[in-house]
Coordinates of C-alpha atoms and ligand atoms in Angstrom, one line a residue:
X1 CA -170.0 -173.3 -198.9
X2 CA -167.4 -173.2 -201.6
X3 CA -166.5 -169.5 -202.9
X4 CA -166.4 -168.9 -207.1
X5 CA -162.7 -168.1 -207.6
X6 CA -163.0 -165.3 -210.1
X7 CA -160.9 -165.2 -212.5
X8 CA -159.4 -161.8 -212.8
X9 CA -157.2 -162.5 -216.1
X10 CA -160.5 -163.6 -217.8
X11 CA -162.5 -160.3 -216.8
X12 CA -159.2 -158.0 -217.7
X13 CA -159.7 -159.9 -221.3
X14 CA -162.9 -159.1 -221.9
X15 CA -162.6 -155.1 -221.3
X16 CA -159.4 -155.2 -222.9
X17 CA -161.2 -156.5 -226.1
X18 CA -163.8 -154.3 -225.6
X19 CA -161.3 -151.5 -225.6
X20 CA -159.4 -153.5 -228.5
X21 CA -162.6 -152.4 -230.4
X22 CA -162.9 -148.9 -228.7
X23 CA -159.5 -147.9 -230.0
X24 CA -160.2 -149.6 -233.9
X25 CA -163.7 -147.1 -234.0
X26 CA -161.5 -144.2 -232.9
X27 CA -159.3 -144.6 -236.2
X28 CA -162.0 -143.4 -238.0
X29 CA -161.3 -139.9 -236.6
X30 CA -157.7 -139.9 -236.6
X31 CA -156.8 -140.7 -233.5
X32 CA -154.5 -143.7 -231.8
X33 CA -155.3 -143.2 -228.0
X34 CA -151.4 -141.9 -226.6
X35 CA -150.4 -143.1 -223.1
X36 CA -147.2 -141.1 -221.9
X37 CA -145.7 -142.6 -218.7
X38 CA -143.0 -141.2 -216.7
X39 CA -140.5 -142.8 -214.7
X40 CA -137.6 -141.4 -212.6
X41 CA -134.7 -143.7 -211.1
X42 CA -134.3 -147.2 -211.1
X43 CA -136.5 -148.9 -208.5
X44 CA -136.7 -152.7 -210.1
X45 CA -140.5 -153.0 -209.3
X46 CA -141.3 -149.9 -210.9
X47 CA -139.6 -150.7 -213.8
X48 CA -141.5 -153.9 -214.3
X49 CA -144.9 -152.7 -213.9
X50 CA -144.0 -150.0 -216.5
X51 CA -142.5 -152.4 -218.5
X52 CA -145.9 -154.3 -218.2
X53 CA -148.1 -151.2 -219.0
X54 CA -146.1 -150.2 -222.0
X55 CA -146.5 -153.8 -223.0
X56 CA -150.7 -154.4 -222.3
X57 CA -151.4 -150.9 -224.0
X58 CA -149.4 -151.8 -227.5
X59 CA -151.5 -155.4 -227.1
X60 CA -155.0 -153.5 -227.6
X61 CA -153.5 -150.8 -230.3
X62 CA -152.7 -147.9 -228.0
X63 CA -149.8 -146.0 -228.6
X64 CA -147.3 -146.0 -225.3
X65 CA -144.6 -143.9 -224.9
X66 CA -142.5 -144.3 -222.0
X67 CA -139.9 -141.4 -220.7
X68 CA -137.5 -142.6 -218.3
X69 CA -135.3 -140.5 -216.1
X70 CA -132.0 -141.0 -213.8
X71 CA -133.1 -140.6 -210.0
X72 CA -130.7 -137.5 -210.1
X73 CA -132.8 -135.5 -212.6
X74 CA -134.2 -132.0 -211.3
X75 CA -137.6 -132.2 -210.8
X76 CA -137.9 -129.2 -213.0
X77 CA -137.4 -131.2 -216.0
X78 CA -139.9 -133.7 -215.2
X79 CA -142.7 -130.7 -214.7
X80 CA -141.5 -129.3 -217.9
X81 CA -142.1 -132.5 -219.7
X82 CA -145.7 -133.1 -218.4
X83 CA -146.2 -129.1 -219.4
X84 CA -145.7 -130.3 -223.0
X85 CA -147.0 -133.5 -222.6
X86 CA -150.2 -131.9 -221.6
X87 CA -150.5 -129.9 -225.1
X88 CA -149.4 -132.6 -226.8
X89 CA -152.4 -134.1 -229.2
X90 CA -151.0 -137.3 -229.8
X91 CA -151.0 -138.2 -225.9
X92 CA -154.7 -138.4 -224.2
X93 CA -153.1 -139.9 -221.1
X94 CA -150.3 -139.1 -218.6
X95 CA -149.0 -141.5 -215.8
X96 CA -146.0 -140.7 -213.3
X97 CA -144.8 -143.9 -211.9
X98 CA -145.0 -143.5 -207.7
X99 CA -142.6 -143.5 -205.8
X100 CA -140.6 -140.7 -206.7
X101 CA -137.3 -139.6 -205.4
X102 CA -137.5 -138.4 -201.9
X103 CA -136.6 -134.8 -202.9
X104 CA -139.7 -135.0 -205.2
X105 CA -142.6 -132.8 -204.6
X106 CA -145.7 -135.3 -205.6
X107 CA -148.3 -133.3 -205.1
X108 CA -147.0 -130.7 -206.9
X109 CA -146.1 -133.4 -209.9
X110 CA -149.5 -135.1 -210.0
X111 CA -151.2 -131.9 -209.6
X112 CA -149.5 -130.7 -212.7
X113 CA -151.1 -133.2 -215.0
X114 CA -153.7 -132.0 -216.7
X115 CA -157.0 -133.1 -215.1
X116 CA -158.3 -134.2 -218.6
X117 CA -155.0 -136.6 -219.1
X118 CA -155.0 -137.9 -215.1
X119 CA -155.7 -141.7 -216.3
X120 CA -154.3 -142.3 -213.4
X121 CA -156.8 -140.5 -211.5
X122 CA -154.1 -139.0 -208.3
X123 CA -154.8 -135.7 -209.2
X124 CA -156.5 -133.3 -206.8
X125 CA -159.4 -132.8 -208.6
X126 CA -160.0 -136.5 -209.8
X127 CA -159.7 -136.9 -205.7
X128 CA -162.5 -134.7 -205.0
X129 CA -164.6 -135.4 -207.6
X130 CA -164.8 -139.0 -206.6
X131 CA -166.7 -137.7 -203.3
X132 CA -169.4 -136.2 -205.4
X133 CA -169.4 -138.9 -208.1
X134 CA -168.3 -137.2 -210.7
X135 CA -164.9 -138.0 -211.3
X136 CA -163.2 -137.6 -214.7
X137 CA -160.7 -140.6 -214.5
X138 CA -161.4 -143.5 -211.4
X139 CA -158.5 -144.4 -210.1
X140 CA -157.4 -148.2 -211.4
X141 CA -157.6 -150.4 -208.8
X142 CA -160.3 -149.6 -207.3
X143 CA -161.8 -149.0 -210.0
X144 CA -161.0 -152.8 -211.2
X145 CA -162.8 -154.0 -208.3
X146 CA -165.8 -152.2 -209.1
X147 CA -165.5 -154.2 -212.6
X148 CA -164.9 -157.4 -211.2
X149 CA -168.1 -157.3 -208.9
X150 CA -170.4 -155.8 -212.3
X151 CA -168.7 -158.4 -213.7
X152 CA -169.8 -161.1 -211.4
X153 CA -173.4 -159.8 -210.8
X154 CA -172.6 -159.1 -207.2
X155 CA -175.1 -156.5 -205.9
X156 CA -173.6 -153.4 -204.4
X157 CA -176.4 -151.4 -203.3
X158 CA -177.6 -152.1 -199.6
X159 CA -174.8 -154.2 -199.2
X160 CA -172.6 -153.8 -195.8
X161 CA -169.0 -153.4 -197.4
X162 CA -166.0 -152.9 -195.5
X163 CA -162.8 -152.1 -196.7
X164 CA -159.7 -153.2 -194.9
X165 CA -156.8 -150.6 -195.7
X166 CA -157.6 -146.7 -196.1
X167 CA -154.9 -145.7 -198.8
X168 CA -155.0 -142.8 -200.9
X169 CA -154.8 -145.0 -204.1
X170 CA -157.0 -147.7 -203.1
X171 CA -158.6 -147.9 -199.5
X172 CA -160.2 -144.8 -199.4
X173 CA -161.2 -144.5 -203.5
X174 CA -162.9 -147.8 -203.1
X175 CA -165.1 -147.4 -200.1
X176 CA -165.9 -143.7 -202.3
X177 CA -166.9 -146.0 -205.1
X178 CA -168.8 -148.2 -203.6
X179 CA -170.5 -145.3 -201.5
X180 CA -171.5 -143.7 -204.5
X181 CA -172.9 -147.5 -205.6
X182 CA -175.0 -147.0 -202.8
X183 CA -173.4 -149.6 -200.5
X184 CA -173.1 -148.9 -196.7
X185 CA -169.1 -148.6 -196.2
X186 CA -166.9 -149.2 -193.4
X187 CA -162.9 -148.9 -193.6
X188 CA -160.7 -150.3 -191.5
X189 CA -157.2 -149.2 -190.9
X190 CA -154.0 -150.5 -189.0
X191 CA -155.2 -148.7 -186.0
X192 CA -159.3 -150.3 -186.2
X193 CA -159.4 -152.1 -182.8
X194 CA -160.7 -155.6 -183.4
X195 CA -160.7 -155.5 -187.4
X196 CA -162.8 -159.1 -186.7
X197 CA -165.7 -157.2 -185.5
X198 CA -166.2 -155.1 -188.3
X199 CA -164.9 -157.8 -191.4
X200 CA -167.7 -160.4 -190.0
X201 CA -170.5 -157.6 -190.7
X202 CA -169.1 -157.7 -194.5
X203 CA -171.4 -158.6 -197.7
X204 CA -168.5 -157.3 -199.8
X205 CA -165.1 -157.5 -198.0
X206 CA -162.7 -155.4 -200.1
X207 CA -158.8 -156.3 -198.4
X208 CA -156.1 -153.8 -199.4
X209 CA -153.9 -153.9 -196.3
X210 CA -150.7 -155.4 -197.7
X211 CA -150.2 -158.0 -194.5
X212 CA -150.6 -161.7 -195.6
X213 CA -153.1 -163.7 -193.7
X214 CA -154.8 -160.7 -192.2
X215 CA -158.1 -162.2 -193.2
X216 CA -158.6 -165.5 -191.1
X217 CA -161.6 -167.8 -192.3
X218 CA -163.5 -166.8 -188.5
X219 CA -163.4 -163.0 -189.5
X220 CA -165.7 -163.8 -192.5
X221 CA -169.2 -164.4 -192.8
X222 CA -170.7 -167.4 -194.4
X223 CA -171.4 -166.2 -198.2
X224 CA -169.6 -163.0 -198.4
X225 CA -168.0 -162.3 -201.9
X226 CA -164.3 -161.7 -200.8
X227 CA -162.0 -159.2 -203.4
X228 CA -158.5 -159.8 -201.9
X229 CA -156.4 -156.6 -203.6
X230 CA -153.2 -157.3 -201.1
X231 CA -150.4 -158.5 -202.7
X232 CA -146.9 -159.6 -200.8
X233 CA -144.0 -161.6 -201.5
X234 CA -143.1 -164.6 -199.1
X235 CA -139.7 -165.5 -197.7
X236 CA -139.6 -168.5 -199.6
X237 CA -140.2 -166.4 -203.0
X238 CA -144.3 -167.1 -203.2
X239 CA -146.7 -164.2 -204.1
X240 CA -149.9 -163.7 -201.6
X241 CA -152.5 -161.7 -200.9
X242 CA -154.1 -160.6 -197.6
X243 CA -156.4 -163.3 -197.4
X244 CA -156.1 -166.5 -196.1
X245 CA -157.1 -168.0 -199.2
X246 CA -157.6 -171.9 -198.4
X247 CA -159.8 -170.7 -195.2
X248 CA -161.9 -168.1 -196.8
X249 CA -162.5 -169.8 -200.2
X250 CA -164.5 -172.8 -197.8
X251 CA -166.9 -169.7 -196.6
X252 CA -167.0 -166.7 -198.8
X253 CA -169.2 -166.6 -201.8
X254 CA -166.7 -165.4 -204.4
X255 CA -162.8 -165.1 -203.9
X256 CA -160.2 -163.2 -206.1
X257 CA -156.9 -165.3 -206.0
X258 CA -153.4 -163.9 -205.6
X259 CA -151.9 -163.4 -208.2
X260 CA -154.3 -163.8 -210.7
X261 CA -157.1 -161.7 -209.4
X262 CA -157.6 -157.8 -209.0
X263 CA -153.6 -157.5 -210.2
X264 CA -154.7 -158.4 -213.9
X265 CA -157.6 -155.3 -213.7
X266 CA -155.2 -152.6 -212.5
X267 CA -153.4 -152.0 -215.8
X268 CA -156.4 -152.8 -218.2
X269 CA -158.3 -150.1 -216.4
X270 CA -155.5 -147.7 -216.9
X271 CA -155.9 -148.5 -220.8
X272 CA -159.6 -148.2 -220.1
X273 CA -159.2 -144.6 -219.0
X274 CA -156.9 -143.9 -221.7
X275 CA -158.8 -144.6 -224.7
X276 CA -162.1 -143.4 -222.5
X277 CA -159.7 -140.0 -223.0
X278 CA -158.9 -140.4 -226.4
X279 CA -162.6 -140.8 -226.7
X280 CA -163.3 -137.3 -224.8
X281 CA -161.0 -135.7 -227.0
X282 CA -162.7 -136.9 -230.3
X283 CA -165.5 -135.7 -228.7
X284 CA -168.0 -139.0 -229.0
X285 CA -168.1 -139.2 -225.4
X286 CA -168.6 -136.5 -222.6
Ligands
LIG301 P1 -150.5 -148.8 -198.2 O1 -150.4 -147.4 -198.8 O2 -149.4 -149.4 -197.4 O3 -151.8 -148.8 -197.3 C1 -152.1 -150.0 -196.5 C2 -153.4 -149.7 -195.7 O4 -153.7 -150.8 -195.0 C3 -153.2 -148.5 -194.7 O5 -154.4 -147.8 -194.7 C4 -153.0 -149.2 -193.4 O6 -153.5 -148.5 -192.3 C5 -153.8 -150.5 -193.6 N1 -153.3 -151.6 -192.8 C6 -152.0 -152.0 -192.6 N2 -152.0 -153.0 -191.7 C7 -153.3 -153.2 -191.3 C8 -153.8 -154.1 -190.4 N3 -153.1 -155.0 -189.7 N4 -155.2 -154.1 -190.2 C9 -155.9 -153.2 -190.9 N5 -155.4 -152.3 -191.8 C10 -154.1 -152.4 -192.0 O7 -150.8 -149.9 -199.3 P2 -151.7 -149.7 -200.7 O8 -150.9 -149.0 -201.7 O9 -153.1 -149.3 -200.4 O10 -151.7 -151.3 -201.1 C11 -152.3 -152.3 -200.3 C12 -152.0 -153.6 -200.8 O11 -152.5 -153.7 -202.1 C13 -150.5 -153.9 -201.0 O12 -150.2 -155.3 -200.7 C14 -150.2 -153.6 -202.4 O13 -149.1 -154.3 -203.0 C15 -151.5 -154.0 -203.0 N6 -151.9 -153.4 -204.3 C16 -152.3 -154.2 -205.3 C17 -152.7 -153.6 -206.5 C18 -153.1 -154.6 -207.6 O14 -153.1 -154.2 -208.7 N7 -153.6 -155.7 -207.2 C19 -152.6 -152.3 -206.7 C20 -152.2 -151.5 -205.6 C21 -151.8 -152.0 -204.4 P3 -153.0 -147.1 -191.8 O15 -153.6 -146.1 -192.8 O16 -153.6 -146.9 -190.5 O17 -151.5 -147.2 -191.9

């Protein structure tokens, strides 16, 4: 069997049109949906995906906004700033760019989002109310996945899924997600003895462990669709994911390639939440 290779830029174009159109209907009350993101220090890969983000949002008409800090500032300023932020009209969604400085209390930043602006979907109560299926704002990865595979037709319910990596921001939202999808879920962490025992039993095998090659074409069953979310730079400068991609792609079903897979749905999600909370706040959708 040869897997489908999906083809995450040309899903991520589709809901980004879809919100193109989204955000054109909500001029008709006013309203340009307002992303605020918030960045302290100078960590080079944080700046880039902010740069990205800033740059995707203005693409579909949102308005981005980004507020960038020196590692040194008190983290009183930054709460301050989401405190206005968060009665701010203009701005329906509020990001803080992780990781933080090490003096940085992150709970108590992301906690202090409002819960109607978490695009980002890290607050506590976006947290729990994934575990009932109620959730305000999925978070974006996972919640990309769970496009891609709508996208794809690829059944969820009754499906044995196991997800390899138990993160807060991806692991553990996704097997939620696909829980509430009705799947049966099994995560896997670094300490899962014999990960090869549990991947094999996979319909859906969702990798997020950040360890390339940790999916070998034996550890997969024949016609599995395989969503590889890892992503990890090589010695010699080449960008992979957690899958063996050569091997798998000759057994799964479906594949996502690195890059060029899951990464593209991660920031068109975040717009997705955005102007699904401009929308709130216009009041045309609950
Ligand atoms: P993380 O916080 O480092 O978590 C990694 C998870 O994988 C942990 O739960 C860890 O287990 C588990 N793990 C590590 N080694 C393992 C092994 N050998 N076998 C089984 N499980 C193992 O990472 P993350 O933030 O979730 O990100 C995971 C990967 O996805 C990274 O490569 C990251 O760059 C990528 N990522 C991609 C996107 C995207 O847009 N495509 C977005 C976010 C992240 P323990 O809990 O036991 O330590």
């Amino acid at each position: 069997m040869v897997a489908k290779i999906i083809d995450g830029k040309e899903v991520a174009a589709k809901v980004r049109e879809d919100c193109r159109q989204r955000v054109e209907a909500l001029g008709a009350f006013g309203t340009r949906p307002g992303l605020a993101v918030i960045i302290v220090g100078d960590n080079p890969a944080s700046k880039v995906y902010v740069a990205n983000k800033a740059k995707a949002c203005s693409e579909v008409g949102l308005n981005s906004k980004v507020h960038a800090f020196p590692a040194e500032t008190e983290e009183a300023e930054v709460l301050r700033l989401i405190d206005t932020l968060n009665h701010d009209p203009s701005i329906h969604g509020i990001l803080v760019q992780l990781p933080l400085p090490p003096n940085y209390n992150v709970r108590r930043i992301l906690e202090t989002i409002s819960r109607d602006k978490d695009v980002d979907g890290f607050h506590l109560y976006n947290v729990g109310a994934l575990a009932v299926g109620s959730s305000i704002f999925p978070p974006c990865t996972p919640y990309g996945v769970s496009k891609i595979l709508e996208h794809e037709h690829i059944e969820v319910a009754g499906q044995n899924v196991v997800v390899v990596g138990a993160s807060n921001i991806v692991g553990k939202p996704m097997a939620l997600m696909l829980m509430q999808k009705d799947a049966t879920v099994c995560i896997c962490h670094a300490k899962t003895r014999d990960l090869a025992q549990f991947t094999i039993l996979a319909d859906i095998l969702v990798v997020a462990a950040g360890r390339p090659n940790l999916i070998l074409p034996q550890m997969v069953k024949t016609g599995a669709a395989v969503i590889d979310v890892g992503i990890n730079r090589l010695p010699n400068g080449d960008l992979v994911g957690d899958v063996d991609f050569d091997g798998v792609s000759q057994k799964a079903s479906h594949i996502t390639p690195v890059p060029g897979g899951v990464g593209p749905m991660t920031v068109t999600m975040l717009i997705e939440n955005t102007v699904q909370a401009a929308e709130r706040f216009v009041g045309i959708k609950g």
